[in-house]
C-alpha atoms as one frame of an Amber mdcrd trajectory, in Angstrom:
protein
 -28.609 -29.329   5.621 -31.368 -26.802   6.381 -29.432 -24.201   6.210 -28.336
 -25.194   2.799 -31.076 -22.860   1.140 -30.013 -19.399   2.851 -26.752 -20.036
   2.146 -27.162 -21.218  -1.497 -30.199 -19.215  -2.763 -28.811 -16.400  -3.583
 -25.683 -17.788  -5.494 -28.106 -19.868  -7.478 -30.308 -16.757  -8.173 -27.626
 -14.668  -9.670 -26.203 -17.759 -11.379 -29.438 -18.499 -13.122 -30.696 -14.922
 -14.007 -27.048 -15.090 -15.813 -27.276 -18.286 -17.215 -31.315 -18.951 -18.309
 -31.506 -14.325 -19.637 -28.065 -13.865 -20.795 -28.434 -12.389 -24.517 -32.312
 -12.653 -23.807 -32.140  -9.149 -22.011 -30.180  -6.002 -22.344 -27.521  -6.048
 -19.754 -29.035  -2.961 -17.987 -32.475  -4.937 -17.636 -30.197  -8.093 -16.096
 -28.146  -6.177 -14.033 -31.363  -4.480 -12.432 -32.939  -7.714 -12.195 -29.865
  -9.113  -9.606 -29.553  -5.480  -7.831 -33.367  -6.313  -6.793 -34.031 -10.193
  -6.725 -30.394 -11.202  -5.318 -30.243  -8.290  -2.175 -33.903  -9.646  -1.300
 -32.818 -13.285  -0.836 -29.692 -11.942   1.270 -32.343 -10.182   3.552 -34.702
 -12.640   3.712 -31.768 -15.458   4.615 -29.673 -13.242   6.829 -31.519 -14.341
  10.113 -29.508 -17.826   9.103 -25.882 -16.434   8.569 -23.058 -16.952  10.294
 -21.888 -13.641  12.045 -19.556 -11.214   9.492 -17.726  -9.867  12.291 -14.827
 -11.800  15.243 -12.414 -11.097  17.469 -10.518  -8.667  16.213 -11.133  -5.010
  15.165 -13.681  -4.919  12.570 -12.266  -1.442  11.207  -8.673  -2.985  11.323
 -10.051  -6.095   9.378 -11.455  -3.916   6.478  -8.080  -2.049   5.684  -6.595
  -5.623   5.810  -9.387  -6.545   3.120  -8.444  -3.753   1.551  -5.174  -4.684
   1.160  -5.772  -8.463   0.488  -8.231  -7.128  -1.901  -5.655  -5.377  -4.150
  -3.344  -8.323  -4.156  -6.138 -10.448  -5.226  -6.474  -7.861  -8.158  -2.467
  -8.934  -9.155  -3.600 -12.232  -8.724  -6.588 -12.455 -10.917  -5.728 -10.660
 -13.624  -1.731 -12.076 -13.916  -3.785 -15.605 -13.827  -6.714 -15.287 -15.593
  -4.840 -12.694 -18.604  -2.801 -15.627 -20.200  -5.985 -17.100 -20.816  -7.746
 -14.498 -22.851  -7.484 -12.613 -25.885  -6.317  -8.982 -25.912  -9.307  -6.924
 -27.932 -12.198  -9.911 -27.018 -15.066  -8.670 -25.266 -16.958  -5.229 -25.773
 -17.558  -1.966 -23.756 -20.502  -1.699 -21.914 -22.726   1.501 -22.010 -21.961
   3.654 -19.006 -25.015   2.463 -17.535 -24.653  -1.289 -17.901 -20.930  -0.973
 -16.697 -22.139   1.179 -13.386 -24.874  -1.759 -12.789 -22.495  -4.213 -13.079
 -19.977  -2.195 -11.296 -22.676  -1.722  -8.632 -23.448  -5.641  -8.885 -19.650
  -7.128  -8.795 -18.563  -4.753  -5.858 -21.520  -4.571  -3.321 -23.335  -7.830
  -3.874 -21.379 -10.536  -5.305 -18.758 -10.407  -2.310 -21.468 -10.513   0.144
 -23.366 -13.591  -0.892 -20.006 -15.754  -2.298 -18.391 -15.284   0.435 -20.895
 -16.210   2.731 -21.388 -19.504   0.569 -17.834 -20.039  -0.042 -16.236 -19.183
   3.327 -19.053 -19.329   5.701 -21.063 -22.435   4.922 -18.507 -24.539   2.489
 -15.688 -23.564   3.771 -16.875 -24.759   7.519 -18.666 -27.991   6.221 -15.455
 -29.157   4.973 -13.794 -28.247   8.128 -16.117 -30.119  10.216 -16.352 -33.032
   7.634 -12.408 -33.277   7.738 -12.640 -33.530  11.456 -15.559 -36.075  11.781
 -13.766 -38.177   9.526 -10.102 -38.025  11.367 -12.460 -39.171  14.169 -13.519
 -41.896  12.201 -17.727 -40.862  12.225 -19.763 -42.737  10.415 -20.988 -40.860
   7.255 -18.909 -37.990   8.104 -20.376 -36.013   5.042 -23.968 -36.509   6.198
 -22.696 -35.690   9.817 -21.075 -32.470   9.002 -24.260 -31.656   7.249 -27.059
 -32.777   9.451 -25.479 -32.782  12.793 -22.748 -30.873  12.905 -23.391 -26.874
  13.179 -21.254 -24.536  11.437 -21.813 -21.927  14.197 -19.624 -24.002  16.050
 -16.124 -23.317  13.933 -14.159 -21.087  15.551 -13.064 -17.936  13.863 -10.151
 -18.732  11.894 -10.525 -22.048  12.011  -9.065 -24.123   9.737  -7.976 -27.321
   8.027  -6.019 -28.232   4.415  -9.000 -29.942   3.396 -11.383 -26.759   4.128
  -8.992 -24.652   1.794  -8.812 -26.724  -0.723 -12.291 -28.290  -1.268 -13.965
 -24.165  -0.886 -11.728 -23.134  -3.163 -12.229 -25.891  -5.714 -16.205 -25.290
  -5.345 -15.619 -21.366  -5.253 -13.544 -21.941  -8.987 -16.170 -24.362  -9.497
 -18.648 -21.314 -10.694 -16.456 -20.064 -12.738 -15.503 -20.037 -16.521 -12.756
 -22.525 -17.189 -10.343 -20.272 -18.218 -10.831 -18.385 -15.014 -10.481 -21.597
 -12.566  -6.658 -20.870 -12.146  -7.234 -17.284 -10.484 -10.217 -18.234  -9.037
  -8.520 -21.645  -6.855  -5.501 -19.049  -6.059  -8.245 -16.397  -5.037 -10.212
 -18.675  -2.725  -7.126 -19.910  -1.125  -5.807 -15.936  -0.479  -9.033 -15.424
   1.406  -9.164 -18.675   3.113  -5.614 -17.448   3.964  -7.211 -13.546   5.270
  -9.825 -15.651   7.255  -7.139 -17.754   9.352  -5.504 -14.036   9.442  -8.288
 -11.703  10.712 -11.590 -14.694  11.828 -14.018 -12.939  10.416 -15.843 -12.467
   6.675 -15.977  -9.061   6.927 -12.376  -9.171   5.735 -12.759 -11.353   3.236
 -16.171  -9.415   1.934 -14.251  -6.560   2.304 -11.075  -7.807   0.116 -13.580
  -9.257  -2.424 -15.372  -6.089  -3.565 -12.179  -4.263  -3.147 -10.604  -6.976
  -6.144 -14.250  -6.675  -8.166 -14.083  -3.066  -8.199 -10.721  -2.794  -9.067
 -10.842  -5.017 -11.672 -13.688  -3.186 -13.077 -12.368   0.116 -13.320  -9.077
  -1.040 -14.471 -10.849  -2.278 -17.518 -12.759   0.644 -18.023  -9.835   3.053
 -17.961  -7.375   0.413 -19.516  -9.365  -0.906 -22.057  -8.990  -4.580 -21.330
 -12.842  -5.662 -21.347 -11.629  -9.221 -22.473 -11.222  -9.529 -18.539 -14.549
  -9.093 -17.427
């Protein structure tokens, strides 16, 4: 449970700033305010995280986020385009799209992934096994007993899947929750793969900043 706050914090922070200033600020002011507030909570909490790197190659595991991370492009935007409008949304100014740009590819993968995949993701695990082994309050357990230092990379159960990528669609818009429950389960799927989030950080700024510039070059701003 303590280390609920690292792992949460700076999730909540972004969420908020977008939530409580959206249309209060100009995008560029926003944007700046994340690049600042959200990177200090990461440093501040990263004494707490679970290590980004395992067992295998770390250089090996990026090109495999690399990959993951363009098929996770296909994925999002062949899920998430039925639910949109072709012509909704409006260009940014070059300088609110690099922020964002900036924002979606080199910060948001680092501190949802390290929610999603290394604290939900491995409380569910460890829940999922308490309870097969019948523990009283396995919830609580997994939470105040259990540490999720002790998952082994790659680790995994259905339950894990599922419920992190439930929670990771969860923050989402509800058109997007389709691509988003397909996304979390492709890098639950490149964490069995590769044990390690350095892959999966990796494959997420990869789809962030490919989705960007394809709706930059393409047009299609209704998808970001």
């Amino acid at each position: 449970m303590d280390l609920l706050i690292p792992y949460a914090a700076p999730y909540f922070a972004y969420v908020a700033l977008c939530s409580v200033l959206h249309n209060k600020l100009p995008e560029e002011i926003l944007y700046t305010m994340k690049l600042v507030i959200v990177p200090g909570l990461l440093i501040w909490a990263w004494k707490w995280y679970v290590p980004l790197t395992g067992p295998e190659n770390k250089w090996i595991s990026c090109l495999w986020g690399i990959v993951f991370g363009i098929i996770g492009l296909v994925v999002w935007c062949g899920l998430y385009a039925p639910f949109t409008n072709p012509g909704d949304g409006e260009p940014w100014s070059d300088l609110g799209f690099g922020l964002k740009l900036l924002t979606a590819g080199f910060v948001v993968p680092v501190f949802e992934e390290l929610l999603m995949r290394g604290f939900v993701f491995r409380v569910a695990l460890q829940w999922d096994l308490l309870r097969r082994q019948k523990t009283p309050k396995a919830f609580f357990a997994a939470l105040d007993e259990a540490s999720i230092f002790d998952v082994a990379p790659g680790q995994w159960t259905v339950y894990a899947i599922v419920i992190s990528s439930i929670i990771f669609a969860a923050g989402h818009v509800v058109g997007e929750w389709p691509a988003a429950i397909a996304y979390g389960v492709l890098m639950a799927l490149l964490w069995i793969l590769r044990k390690d989030l350095i892959s999966c950080i990796v494959a997420h700024g990869v789809t962030n900043i490919g989705l960007a510039l394809y709706v930059y070059y393409f047009g299609h701003w209704e998808l970001w």
